[in-house]
Amino acid sequence: MTYQPGTFANPLRVAIIGSGPAGFYLAEQLFKQKGLAVEIDMFDRLPTPFGLVRGGVAPDHPKIKTVTRAYDRIASSPSFRFYGNVTVGEDLTRADLTRHYHAIVYAVGAQTDRKLGIPGEDLSGSHAATDFVGWYNGHPDYTGRRFDLNAESVAVIGNGNVAMDVVRILARTPDELCATDIADYALDALRRSRVKTIYMLGRRGPAQAAFTNPELKELEELGGAEVHVDPAELVLDPLTEAMIEMGADRSVDRNLEILRHYSELPVQGKPKTIDLRFLVSPVEILGTTRVEAIRVVKNELYRAGDGSLRSRPTGEYETLPVGLVFRSIGYRGVALPGVPFDTARGIIPNRAGRVTDLAGAVQPGEYAVGWIKRGPTGIIGTNKPDAQETAQQLIADVAENALLHPASPSRGSLEALLHAHNVRYVTYQDWQILDRLEQERGQRLGRPRVKFCRVEEMLAALAEATHETETVGSQ
């Protein structure tokens, strides 16, 4: 006989794969359910939690990172466990999870970038913005990347907030960066940077730019860089004018106000220039062995069949002399072993969070949340309603007993399996030790923290801290 989980005697066992905002908000929703006894085990392949809050949010935006205080509160529940340094698909298989949990929630985000699909994209000096972001944030996957910051001109393709982060970090002075938790090696490299001109290229017009008002306004506050906008590029076409007259988002009006302000600023003589360009698309990256220039085509807007404004080339071309290119045109999810994956959309196929196979049939007991569910859209807060939707599906399935039926639904058996696989997993308490050590390292240098950027460093620091604690305790 199968007993419905969710009682004190038979708690609902949930595995959340990924420890970013979406995973934490999902855990929060489940813990809020009155009368539901739930145990949540959260897994991450890194020893550190928080996903893109730690590895993606720009180091000069520390206020955004304070959201982790809410995640600390969620993790303080006695029914929560964190298993860092555990790679699902290697250390634990999907079959392992189905033997230990009533429900599996995939919260792995979108881990790779979209390609431009143009000639020269693979030349040395052409990079995904995700690589650069991970590098300067000290993400262990990207510590070995190299970027030629001797190039005096750089093109950043895309005009969303990630592209804006890249532009801003390239434009910051060393003194500005020293006040952040940017990775030490990145700080050293950027201190020696020779970058003078940064082109930010958007394929549509200024009214369709994806960056937010605060991100755009912040450029004026940079100590060593000034912003250039050609007034001619702010002349709106009839379709855009009509869009605004019909009641465009207030943020569009504000972006246009800020851009017009930039276009009227006199030259200030700062060492770096940020050149915001619109209605241009890259068609080829030029060079023999490495990036030497980028060829772009001028676009015009047209109304597509679905009513949206899209761009198309006009046949007018321009070549910009750049030695470094960063593409920032969107993220894509990565398939997990044994889990259905929609390669066209880069997500796990699902219905409001319930995982389906490629034919649309629901996979009982498996769920998706966050970017791997809906695609790489929205900000950190967007994950809250997204997590609520997925949680509602899961809770409804608890009532119907439409979940997995694990043979060994206990933490003890799960941890025994990890030990049997020789997995040195990291607990949330371990992470709190690392967090304290990073902050102490930063205090000595007048910085908020100095990150451990390699898994081996993190595990060694934990081993040393644990040994010191044990030594003191034995005295």
CSV table of C-alpha atoms in Angstrom, one decimal:
chain,number,residue,atom,x,y,z
A,1,MET,CA,0.0,0.0,0.0
A,2,THR,CA,1.3,3.5,-0.9
A,3,TYR,CA,0.9,6.1,1.8
A,4,GLN,CA,0.3,9.7,0.7
A,5,PRO,CA,3.3,11.8,1.8
A,6,GLY,CA,3.1,15.1,3.7
A,7,THR,CA,2.5,13.9,7.2
A,8,PHE,CA,4.9,14.0,10.2
A,9,ALA,CA,5.3,10.2,9.9
A,10,ASN,CA,5.7,10.3,6.2
A,11,PRO,CA,7.0,13.8,5.2
A,12,LEU,CA,7.0,14.9,1.6
A,13,ARG,CA,10.6,14.6,0.3
A,14,VAL,CA,11.5,17.2,-2.3
A,15,ALA,CA,14.8,17.5,-4.2
A,16,ILE,CA,15.5,20.9,-5.7
A,17,ILE,CA,18.3,20.8,-8.3
A,18,GLY,CA,19.9,24.2,-8.3
A,19,SER,CA,20.3,26.8,-5.5
A,20,GLY,CA,19.5,30.1,-7.3
A,21,PRO,CA,16.6,32.4,-6.5
A,22,ALA,CA,14.0,30.2,-8.2
A,23,GLY,CA,15.0,27.2,-6.1
A,24,PHE,CA,14.9,29.1,-2.8
A,25,TYR,CA,11.5,30.7,-3.6
A,26,LEU,CA,10.1,27.3,-4.5
A,27,ALA,CA,11.3,26.0,-1.1
A,28,GLU,CA,9.7,29.0,0.6
A,29,GLN,CA,6.4,28.3,-1.0
A,30,LEU,CA,6.4,24.7,0.1
A,31,PHE,CA,7.4,25.6,3.7
A,32,LYS,CA,4.4,28.0,3.9
A,33,GLN,CA,1.9,25.3,3.3
A,34,LYS,CA,0.0,24.7,6.6
A,35,GLY,CA,-0.5,21.1,7.5
A,36,LEU,CA,2.1,19.9,5.0
A,37,ALA,CA,5.2,18.2,6.5
A,38,VAL,CA,8.0,18.6,4.0
A,39,GLU,CA,11.7,17.9,3.8
A,40,ILE,CA,13.6,19.9,1.2
A,41,ASP,CA,17.1,18.8,0.0
A,42,MET,CA,18.7,21.4,-2.3
A,43,PHE,CA,21.6,20.4,-4.6
A,44,ASP,CA,24.2,22.4,-6.4
A,45,ARG,CA,27.2,21.3,-8.3
A,46,LEU,CA,29.2,24.2,-6.7
A,47,PRO,CA,30.1,24.4,-3.0
A,48,THR,CA,28.4,27.8,-2.9
A,49,PRO,CA,24.7,28.5,-3.2
A,50,PHE,CA,22.7,31.4,-4.8
A,51,GLY,CA,23.3,30.8,-8.5
A,52,LEU,CA,23.5,34.0,-10.5
A,53,VAL,CA,23.1,36.2,-7.4
A,54,ARG,CA,26.7,35.2,-6.6
A,55,GLY,CA,28.0,34.4,-10.0
A,56,GLY,CA,26.0,36.7,-12.3
A,57,VAL,CA,25.0,39.9,-10.5
A,58,ALA,CA,27.6,42.6,-11.2
A,59,PRO,CA,30.0,43.2,-8.3
A,60,ASP,CA,29.2,47.0,-8.4
A,61,HIS,CA,25.6,46.2,-7.5
A,62,PRO,CA,25.9,45.0,-3.9
A,63,LYS,CA,22.4,46.0,-2.9
A,64,ILE,CA,20.9,43.4,-5.2
A,65,LYS,CA,22.9,40.7,-3.5
A,66,THR,CA,21.3,41.5,-0.1
A,67,VAL,CA,18.4,39.3,-1.3
A,68,THR,CA,20.5,36.4,0.0
A,69,ARG,CA,19.4,37.3,3.5
A,70,ALA,CA,16.0,36.0,2.6
A,71,TYR,CA,17.5,32.8,1.4
A,72,ASP,CA,19.4,32.4,4.7
A,73,ARG,CA,16.1,32.5,6.5
A,74,ILE,CA,14.7,29.8,4.3
A,75,ALA,CA,17.8,27.7,4.8
A,76,SER,CA,17.5,28.0,8.5
A,77,SER,CA,14.5,25.7,8.6
A,78,PRO,CA,15.3,22.4,10.3
A,79,SER,CA,13.5,20.7,7.3
A,80,PHE,CA,16.0,22.2,4.8
A,81,ARG,CA,19.4,20.7,3.8
A,82,PHE,CA,21.9,22.0,1.3
A,83,TYR,CA,24.2,19.6,-0.6
A,84,GLY,CA,26.8,21.6,-2.4
A,85,ASN,CA,29.6,20.2,-4.6
A,86,VAL,CA,27.1,17.5,-5.9
A,87,THR,CA,26.7,17.2,-9.6
A,88,VAL,CA,23.3,15.7,-10.6
A,89,GLY,CA,23.9,13.5,-13.6
A,90,GLU,CA,27.3,12.4,-12.3
A,91,ASP,CA,27.4,12.1,-8.5
A,92,LEU,CA,23.7,11.4,-8.4
A,93,THR,CA,21.6,10.2,-11.4
A,94,ARG,CA,18.0,10.9,-12.0
A,95,ALA,CA,17.3,7.3,-11.1
A,96,ASP,CA,19.0,7.9,-7.7
A,97,LEU,CA,16.7,10.8,-7.1
A,98,THR,CA,13.6,8.9,-8.0
A,99,ARG,CA,14.5,6.3,-5.3
A,100,HIS,CA,14.8,9.0,-2.6
A,101,TYR,CA,12.2,11.7,-3.3
A,102,HIS,CA,8.5,12.1,-3.9
A,103,ALA,CA,9.2,15.1,-6.1
A,104,ILE,CA,12.2,16.5,-8.1
A,105,VAL,CA,12.3,20.2,-9.0
A,106,TYR,CA,14.7,21.3,-11.6
A,107,ALA,CA,15.9,24.9,-10.9
A,108,VAL,CA,19.2,24.8,-12.9
A,109,GLY,CA,18.7,28.1,-14.8
A,110,ALA,CA,20.1,28.8,-18.2
A,111,GLN,CA,23.8,28.1,-18.2
A,112,THR,CA,25.0,28.9,-21.6
A,113,ASP,CA,24.7,31.6,-24.2
A,114,ARG,CA,23.1,32.0,-27.6
A,115,LYS,CA,25.3,32.3,-30.7
A,116,LEU,CA,25.2,35.0,-33.3
A,117,GLY,CA,25.6,32.6,-36.2
A,118,ILE,CA,27.9,34.9,-38.2
A,119,PRO,CA,31.3,34.5,-39.9
A,120,GLY,CA,34.2,35.1,-37.6
A,121,GLU,CA,32.3,34.4,-34.4
A,122,ASP,CA,34.9,31.9,-33.3
A,123,LEU,CA,37.9,34.1,-33.8
A,124,SER,CA,40.2,34.7,-30.8
A,125,GLY,CA,38.9,37.8,-29.0
A,126,SER,CA,35.2,36.9,-29.7
A,127,HIS,CA,33.5,35.8,-26.5
A,128,ALA,CA,30.1,35.2,-24.9
A,129,ALA,CA,29.2,37.8,-22.3
A,130,THR,CA,28.4,34.9,-19.9
A,131,ASP,CA,32.1,34.0,-19.9
A,132,PHE,CA,33.2,37.5,-19.0
A,133,VAL,CA,30.5,37.8,-16.3
A,134,GLY,CA,31.5,34.5,-14.8
A,135,TRP,CA,35.1,35.4,-15.0
A,136,TYR,CA,34.9,38.8,-13.2
A,137,ASN,CA,32.5,37.3,-10.6
A,138,GLY,CA,34.9,34.5,-9.7
A,139,HIS,CA,32.7,31.7,-10.9
A,140,PRO,CA,34.8,28.5,-10.8
A,141,ASP,CA,33.9,27.5,-14.3
A,142,TYR,CA,35.4,30.7,-15.8
A,143,THR,CA,38.6,31.4,-13.7
A,144,GLY,CA,40.7,30.1,-16.6
A,145,ARG,CA,39.3,32.4,-19.2
A,146,ARG,CA,41.5,35.0,-20.8
A,147,PHE,CA,40.4,38.3,-22.3
A,148,ASP,CA,42.7,40.6,-24.3
A,149,LEU,CA,42.1,43.9,-22.5
A,150,ASN,CA,44.9,45.5,-24.5
A,151,ALA,CA,42.3,46.1,-27.2
A,152,GLU,CA,41.5,49.8,-27.3
A,153,SER,CA,38.0,49.3,-28.8
A,154,VAL,CA,35.4,46.8,-27.8
A,155,ALA,CA,32.0,45.8,-29.2
A,156,VAL,CA,29.2,44.6,-26.8
A,157,ILE,CA,26.4,43.1,-28.8
A,158,GLY,CA,23.0,43.4,-27.2
A,159,ASN,CA,21.4,46.1,-25.0
A,160,GLY,CA,19.9,44.2,-22.1
A,161,ASN,CA,21.0,44.5,-18.5
A,162,VAL,CA,23.7,41.8,-18.8
A,163,ALA,CA,25.2,43.7,-21.7
A,164,MET,CA,25.0,46.9,-19.7
A,165,ASP,CA,26.9,45.1,-16.8
A,166,VAL,CA,29.7,44.2,-19.2
A,167,VAL,CA,29.9,47.7,-20.5
A,168,ARG,CA,30.0,49.2,-17.0
A,169,ILE,CA,32.7,46.8,-15.7
A,170,LEU,CA,34.9,47.6,-18.7
A,171,ALA,CA,34.4,51.3,-18.1
A,172,ARG,CA,34.9,51.4,-14.4
A,173,THR,CA,38.1,52.9,-12.9
A,174,PRO,CA,40.3,50.6,-10.7
A,175,ASP,CA,39.4,52.6,-7.7
A,176,GLU,CA,35.7,52.0,-8.4
A,177,LEU,CA,36.3,48.3,-8.8
A,178,CYS,CA,38.4,48.0,-5.6
A,179,ALA,CA,35.3,48.8,-3.6
A,180,THR,CA,33.5,45.7,-4.9
A,181,ASP,CA,33.8,41.9,-4.5
A,182,ILE,CA,35.1,41.4,-8.0
A,183,ALA,CA,37.5,38.5,-8.4
A,184,ASP,CA,41.1,39.4,-7.5
A,185,TYR,CA,42.5,38.3,-10.8
A,186,ALA,CA,39.9,40.2,-12.7
A,187,LEU,CA,40.6,43.3,-10.7
A,188,ASP,CA,44.3,43.0,-11.6
A,189,ALA,CA,43.6,42.5,-15.3
A,190,LEU,CA,41.1,45.4,-15.5
A,191,ARG,CA,43.6,47.6,-13.7
A,192,ARG,CA,45.9,47.1,-16.7
A,193,SER,CA,43.2,47.4,-19.3
A,194,ARG,CA,43.8,49.7,-22.3
A,195,VAL,CA,40.2,49.8,-23.4
A,196,LYS,CA,39.1,53.3,-24.4
A,197,THR,CA,36.0,52.9,-26.6
A,198,ILE,CA,33.1,50.6,-25.9
A,199,TYR,CA,30.4,50.2,-28.5
A,200,MET,CA,27.1,48.9,-27.3
A,201,LEU,CA,25.1,47.6,-30.3
A,202,GLY,CA,21.3,47.1,-30.3
A,203,ARG,CA,19.5,45.6,-33.3
A,204,ARG,CA,16.3,47.6,-32.7
A,205,GLY,CA,15.7,51.2,-31.8
A,206,PRO,CA,16.2,53.1,-28.5
A,207,ALA,CA,12.5,52.6,-27.6
A,208,GLN,CA,12.9,48.8,-27.8
A,209,ALA,CA,16.1,48.6,-25.8
A,210,ALA,CA,15.9,46.0,-23.0
A,211,PHE,CA,18.0,47.8,-20.4
A,212,THR,CA,16.2,49.3,-17.5
A,213,ASN,CA,16.1,52.9,-16.4
A,214,PRO,CA,18.5,52.6,-13.4
A,215,GLU,CA,21.1,50.6,-15.5
A,216,LEU,CA,21.0,53.3,-18.2
A,217,LYS,CA,21.1,56.2,-15.8
A,218,GLU,CA,24.0,54.7,-13.9
A,219,LEU,CA,26.3,55.3,-16.8
A,220,GLU,CA,26.4,59.0,-16.0
A,221,GLU,CA,27.9,58.2,-12.6
A,222,LEU,CA,31.0,56.5,-13.9
A,223,GLY,CA,34.1,58.4,-12.9
A,224,GLY,CA,36.3,57.6,-15.9
A,225,ALA,CA,33.9,57.2,-18.8
A,226,GLU,CA,31.4,59.4,-20.7
A,227,VAL,CA,28.4,58.4,-22.8
A,228,HIS,CA,28.0,59.2,-26.4
A,229,VAL,CA,24.6,59.0,-28.2
A,230,ASP,CA,24.1,60.3,-31.7
A,231,PRO,CA,21.0,62.5,-31.7
A,232,ALA,CA,20.1,61.2,-35.2
A,233,GLU,CA,19.7,57.7,-33.7
A,234,LEU,CA,17.0,59.0,-31.3
A,235,VAL,CA,14.7,60.2,-34.1
A,236,LEU,CA,11.9,57.7,-33.9
A,237,ASP,CA,10.3,56.1,-36.9
A,238,PRO,CA,6.5,56.3,-37.4
A,239,LEU,CA,5.9,52.7,-36.1
A,240,THR,CA,7.7,53.5,-32.8
A,241,GLU,CA,5.9,56.8,-32.5
A,242,ALA,CA,2.6,55.1,-32.9
A,243,MET,CA,3.6,52.5,-30.3
A,244,ILE,CA,4.4,55.2,-27.8
A,245,GLU,CA,1.2,57.1,-28.5
A,246,MET,CA,-0.8,53.9,-27.8
A,247,GLY,CA,0.6,53.9,-24.3
A,248,ALA,CA,4.0,52.3,-24.1
A,249,ASP,CA,5.5,51.4,-20.8
A,250,ARG,CA,6.5,54.4,-18.8
A,251,SER,CA,10.1,53.0,-18.6
A,252,VAL,CA,10.3,53.4,-22.4
A,253,ASP,CA,9.6,57.2,-22.0
A,254,ARG,CA,12.2,57.4,-19.2
A,255,ASN,CA,14.9,55.6,-21.3
A,256,LEU,CA,14.3,58.0,-24.1
A,257,GLU,CA,14.6,61.0,-21.8
A,258,ILE,CA,17.9,59.7,-20.4
A,259,LEU,CA,19.2,59.0,-23.9
A,260,ARG,CA,18.3,62.5,-25.1
A,261,HIS,CA,20.1,63.9,-22.1
A,262,TYR,CA,23.2,61.9,-23.0
A,263,SER,CA,23.0,63.1,-26.6
A,264,GLU,CA,23.1,66.7,-25.4
A,265,LEU,CA,26.1,66.4,-23.0
A,266,PRO,CA,29.3,68.2,-24.0
A,267,VAL,CA,32.5,66.2,-24.4
A,268,GLN,CA,34.0,65.9,-21.0
A,269,GLY,CA,37.4,64.5,-21.9
A,270,LYS,CA,37.2,61.4,-19.7
A,271,PRO,CA,39.6,58.6,-20.7
A,272,LYS,CA,36.9,56.2,-21.8
A,273,THR,CA,33.8,56.6,-24.1
A,274,ILE,CA,30.7,54.4,-24.2
A,275,ASP,CA,29.0,54.7,-27.6
A,276,LEU,CA,25.4,53.6,-27.5
A,277,ARG,CA,24.3,52.5,-31.0
A,278,PHE,CA,20.8,51.4,-32.2
A,279,LEU,CA,19.3,49.7,-35.2
A,280,VAL,CA,22.5,47.9,-36.1
A,281,SER,CA,23.2,44.1,-36.3
A,282,PRO,CA,26.6,42.4,-36.7
A,283,VAL,CA,26.9,40.5,-39.9
A,284,GLU,CA,30.6,39.5,-39.7
A,285,ILE,CA,33.5,39.6,-37.3
A,286,LEU,CA,36.7,40.4,-39.3
A,287,GLY,CA,40.2,39.3,-38.7
A,288,THR,CA,42.8,36.7,-39.7
A,289,THR,CA,43.5,34.9,-36.5
A,290,ARG,CA,41.9,37.2,-34.0
A,291,VAL,CA,39.3,40.0,-33.9
A,292,GLU,CA,40.3,43.1,-35.8
A,293,ALA,CA,36.9,44.7,-36.6
A,294,ILE,CA,33.2,44.0,-36.8
A,295,ARG,CA,30.9,44.7,-39.7
A,296,VAL,CA,27.4,45.8,-39.0
A,297,VAL,CA,24.3,46.5,-41.1
A,298,LYS,CA,21.9,49.3,-40.4
A,299,ASN,CA,18.4,48.1,-39.6
A,300,GLU,CA,14.9,49.4,-40.0
A,301,LEU,CA,11.8,48.4,-38.0
A,302,TYR,CA,8.7,46.8,-39.4
A,303,ARG,CA,5.5,45.3,-37.9
A,304,ALA,CA,5.5,41.6,-37.9
A,305,GLY,CA,2.3,39.4,-38.4
A,306,ASP,CA,2.0,39.1,-34.6
A,307,GLY,CA,2.0,42.9,-34.2
A,308,SER,CA,5.5,43.2,-32.7
A,309,LEU,CA,8.1,45.6,-34.1
A,310,ARG,CA,11.1,43.7,-35.5
A,311,SER,CA,14.2,44.7,-37.3
A,312,ARG,CA,15.4,44.0,-40.8
A,313,PRO,CA,18.6,45.0,-42.7
A,314,THR,CA,18.6,48.0,-45.0
A,315,GLY,CA,21.7,47.1,-47.0
A,316,GLU,CA,23.7,50.0,-45.5
A,317,TYR,CA,26.9,48.7,-43.8
A,318,GLU,CA,29.5,50.1,-41.5
A,319,THR,CA,32.8,48.6,-40.1
A,320,LEU,CA,33.9,49.3,-36.6
A,321,PRO,CA,37.6,48.8,-35.7
A,322,VAL,CA,37.4,46.6,-32.5
A,323,GLY,CA,39.8,44.1,-31.0
A,324,LEU,CA,37.3,42.5,-28.6
A,325,VAL,CA,33.7,41.4,-29.0
A,326,PHE,CA,31.2,40.2,-26.4
A,327,ARG,CA,27.9,38.8,-27.5
A,328,SER,CA,25.0,39.3,-25.0
A,329,ILE,CA,21.9,38.2,-26.9
A,330,GLY,CA,20.4,35.8,-24.4
A,331,TYR,CA,21.0,32.6,-22.3
A,332,ARG,CA,20.0,29.0,-23.0
A,333,GLY,CA,19.4,26.1,-20.8
A,334,VAL,CA,21.5,22.9,-20.8
A,335,ALA,CA,20.0,19.4,-20.9
A,336,LEU,CA,20.3,17.2,-17.8
A,337,PRO,CA,21.0,13.5,-18.3
A,338,GLY,CA,17.7,11.6,-18.6
A,339,VAL,CA,15.5,14.7,-18.3
A,340,PRO,CA,13.4,15.8,-21.3
A,341,PHE,CA,14.7,18.9,-23.0
A,342,ASP,CA,13.3,21.2,-25.7
A,343,THR,CA,16.4,22.0,-27.8
A,344,ALA,CA,14.6,24.7,-29.8
A,345,ARG,CA,13.6,26.8,-26.8
A,346,GLY,CA,16.5,25.7,-24.5
A,347,ILE,CA,14.2,24.7,-21.6
A,348,ILE,CA,12.7,21.7,-19.9
A,349,PRO,CA,9.3,21.2,-21.5
A,350,ASN,CA,6.5,21.8,-19.0
A,351,ARG,CA,3.0,22.8,-18.3
A,352,ALA,CA,2.9,25.5,-15.7
A,353,GLY,CA,5.9,23.8,-14.0
A,354,ARG,CA,4.9,20.2,-14.5
A,355,VAL,CA,7.6,18.5,-16.6
A,356,THR,CA,6.4,16.8,-19.8
A,357,ASP,CA,8.0,14.6,-22.3
A,358,LEU,CA,8.5,16.0,-25.9
A,359,ALA,CA,5.1,14.7,-26.8
A,360,GLY,CA,3.4,16.7,-24.0
A,361,ALA,CA,2.8,13.9,-21.6
A,362,VAL,CA,3.2,14.9,-17.9
A,363,GLN,CA,6.1,13.2,-16.0
A,364,PRO,CA,4.7,12.5,-12.6
A,365,GLY,CA,6.7,13.9,-9.7
A,366,GLU,CA,9.0,16.1,-11.8
A,367,TYR,CA,8.8,19.9,-12.0
A,368,ALA,CA,10.7,22.9,-13.4
A,369,VAL,CA,11.1,26.4,-12.0
A,370,GLY,CA,12.9,29.6,-13.1
A,371,TRP,CA,14.7,30.1,-16.3
A,372,ILE,CA,14.9,26.4,-17.2
A,373,LYS,CA,11.1,26.5,-17.0
A,374,ARG,CA,10.2,29.7,-18.8
A,375,GLY,CA,13.4,30.8,-20.6
A,376,PRO,CA,15.8,33.6,-19.6
A,377,THR,CA,13.4,36.4,-18.9
A,378,GLY,CA,12.7,38.7,-16.0
A,379,ILE,CA,14.6,39.8,-12.9
A,380,ILE,CA,15.3,38.1,-9.6
A,381,GLY,CA,11.8,39.0,-8.3
A,382,THR,CA,10.2,37.4,-11.4
A,383,ASN,CA,11.0,34.1,-9.9
A,384,LYS,CA,8.6,34.5,-7.0
A,385,PRO,CA,5.3,34.2,-9.0
A,386,ASP,CA,7.0,31.6,-11.2
A,387,ALA,CA,7.9,29.5,-8.1
A,388,GLN,CA,4.4,30.0,-6.7
A,389,GLU,CA,2.9,28.6,-9.9
A,390,THR,CA,5.1,25.5,-9.8
A,391,ALA,CA,4.5,25.0,-6.1
A,392,GLN,CA,0.7,25.0,-6.7
A,393,GLN,CA,1.1,22.2,-9.3
A,394,LEU,CA,3.2,20.2,-6.9
A,395,ILE,CA,0.8,20.7,-4.0
A,396,ALA,CA,-2.1,19.7,-6.1
A,397,ASP,CA,-0.3,16.5,-7.1
A,398,VAL,CA,0.3,15.8,-3.4
A,399,ALA,CA,-3.5,15.8,-2.8
A,400,GLU,CA,-3.9,13.4,-5.8
A,401,ASN,CA,-0.9,11.3,-4.7
A,402,ALA,CA,0.3,11.8,-8.3
A,403,LEU,CA,4.0,11.8,-7.3
A,404,LEU,CA,7.0,9.5,-7.4
A,405,HIS,CA,7.0,6.5,-5.1
A,406,PRO,CA,10.5,6.3,-3.7
A,407,ALA,CA,11.9,3.1,-2.2
A,408,SER,CA,14.1,4.9,0.3
A,409,PRO,CA,12.6,8.3,1.1
A,410,SER,CA,15.0,9.3,3.9
A,411,ARG,CA,18.0,11.7,4.3
A,412,GLY,CA,20.0,8.9,5.9
A,413,SER,CA,19.8,6.7,2.9
A,414,LEU,CA,20.6,9.6,0.5
A,415,GLU,CA,23.6,10.6,2.5
A,416,ALA,CA,24.8,7.0,2.7
A,417,LEU,CA,24.6,6.9,-1.1
A,418,LEU,CA,26.7,10.1,-1.4
A,419,HIS,CA,29.3,8.6,1.0
A,420,ALA,CA,29.3,5.4,-1.0
A,421,HIS,CA,30.0,7.5,-4.2
A,422,ASN,CA,32.8,9.3,-2.3
A,423,VAL,CA,31.1,12.7,-2.7
A,424,ARG,CA,32.5,15.4,-0.4
A,425,TYR,CA,29.3,17.4,-0.2
A,426,VAL,CA,29.1,20.8,1.4
A,427,THR,CA,26.4,21.7,3.9
A,428,TYR,CA,24.8,25.1,4.4
A,429,GLN,CA,26.8,25.4,7.6
A,430,ASP,CA,30.0,24.8,5.6
A,431,TRP,CA,28.9,27.6,3.2
A,432,GLN,CA,28.4,30.0,6.2
A,433,ILE,CA,32.0,29.3,7.2
A,434,LEU,CA,33.2,30.1,3.6
A,435,ASP,CA,31.1,33.2,3.6
A,436,ARG,CA,32.7,34.4,6.9
A,437,LEU,CA,36.2,33.6,5.6
A,438,GLU,CA,35.6,35.5,2.4
A,439,GLN,CA,34.4,38.5,4.3
A,440,GLU,CA,37.4,38.4,6.7
A,441,ARG,CA,39.7,38.2,3.7
A,442,GLY,CA,38.0,41.3,2.3
A,443,GLN,CA,38.1,43.3,5.6
A,444,ARG,CA,41.9,43.0,5.6
A,445,LEU,CA,41.9,44.9,2.2
A,446,GLY,CA,39.1,47.2,2.8
A,447,ARG,CA,36.7,45.3,0.5
A,448,PRO,CA,33.4,43.6,1.1
A,449,ARG,CA,34.8,40.2,0.5
A,450,VAL,CA,37.5,38.4,-1.4
A,451,LYS,CA,36.0,35.3,-3.0
A,452,PHE,CA,37.4,31.8,-3.2
A,453,CYS,CA,37.2,31.3,-6.9
A,454,ARG,CA,38.2,27.6,-7.3
A,455,VAL,CA,36.4,24.6,-5.8
A,456,GLU,CA,39.7,23.2,-4.6
A,457,GLU,CA,40.3,26.4,-2.7
A,458,MET,CA,36.9,26.3,-1.1
A,459,LEU,CA,37.3,22.7,0.0
A,460,ALA,CA,40.8,23.3,1.4
A,461,ALA,CA,39.7,26.4,3.3
A,462,LEU,CA,36.8,24.4,4.8
A,463,ALA,CA,39.1,21.5,5.8
A,464,GLU,CA,41.5,24.0,7.5
A,465,ALA,CA,38.7,25.8,9.3
A,466,THR,CA,37.1,22.6,10.5
A,467,HIS,CA,40.5,21.3,11.7
A,468,GLU,CA,41.1,24.5,13.6
A,469,THR,CA,37.7,24.3,15.2
A,470,GLU,CA,38.3,20.6,16.2
A,471,THR,CA,41.7,21.5,17.6
A,472,VAL,CA,40.3,24.3,19.7
A,473,GLY,CA,37.4,22.1,20.9
A,474,SER,CA,39.8,19.4,22.1
A,475,GLN,CA,41.9,21.7,24.2
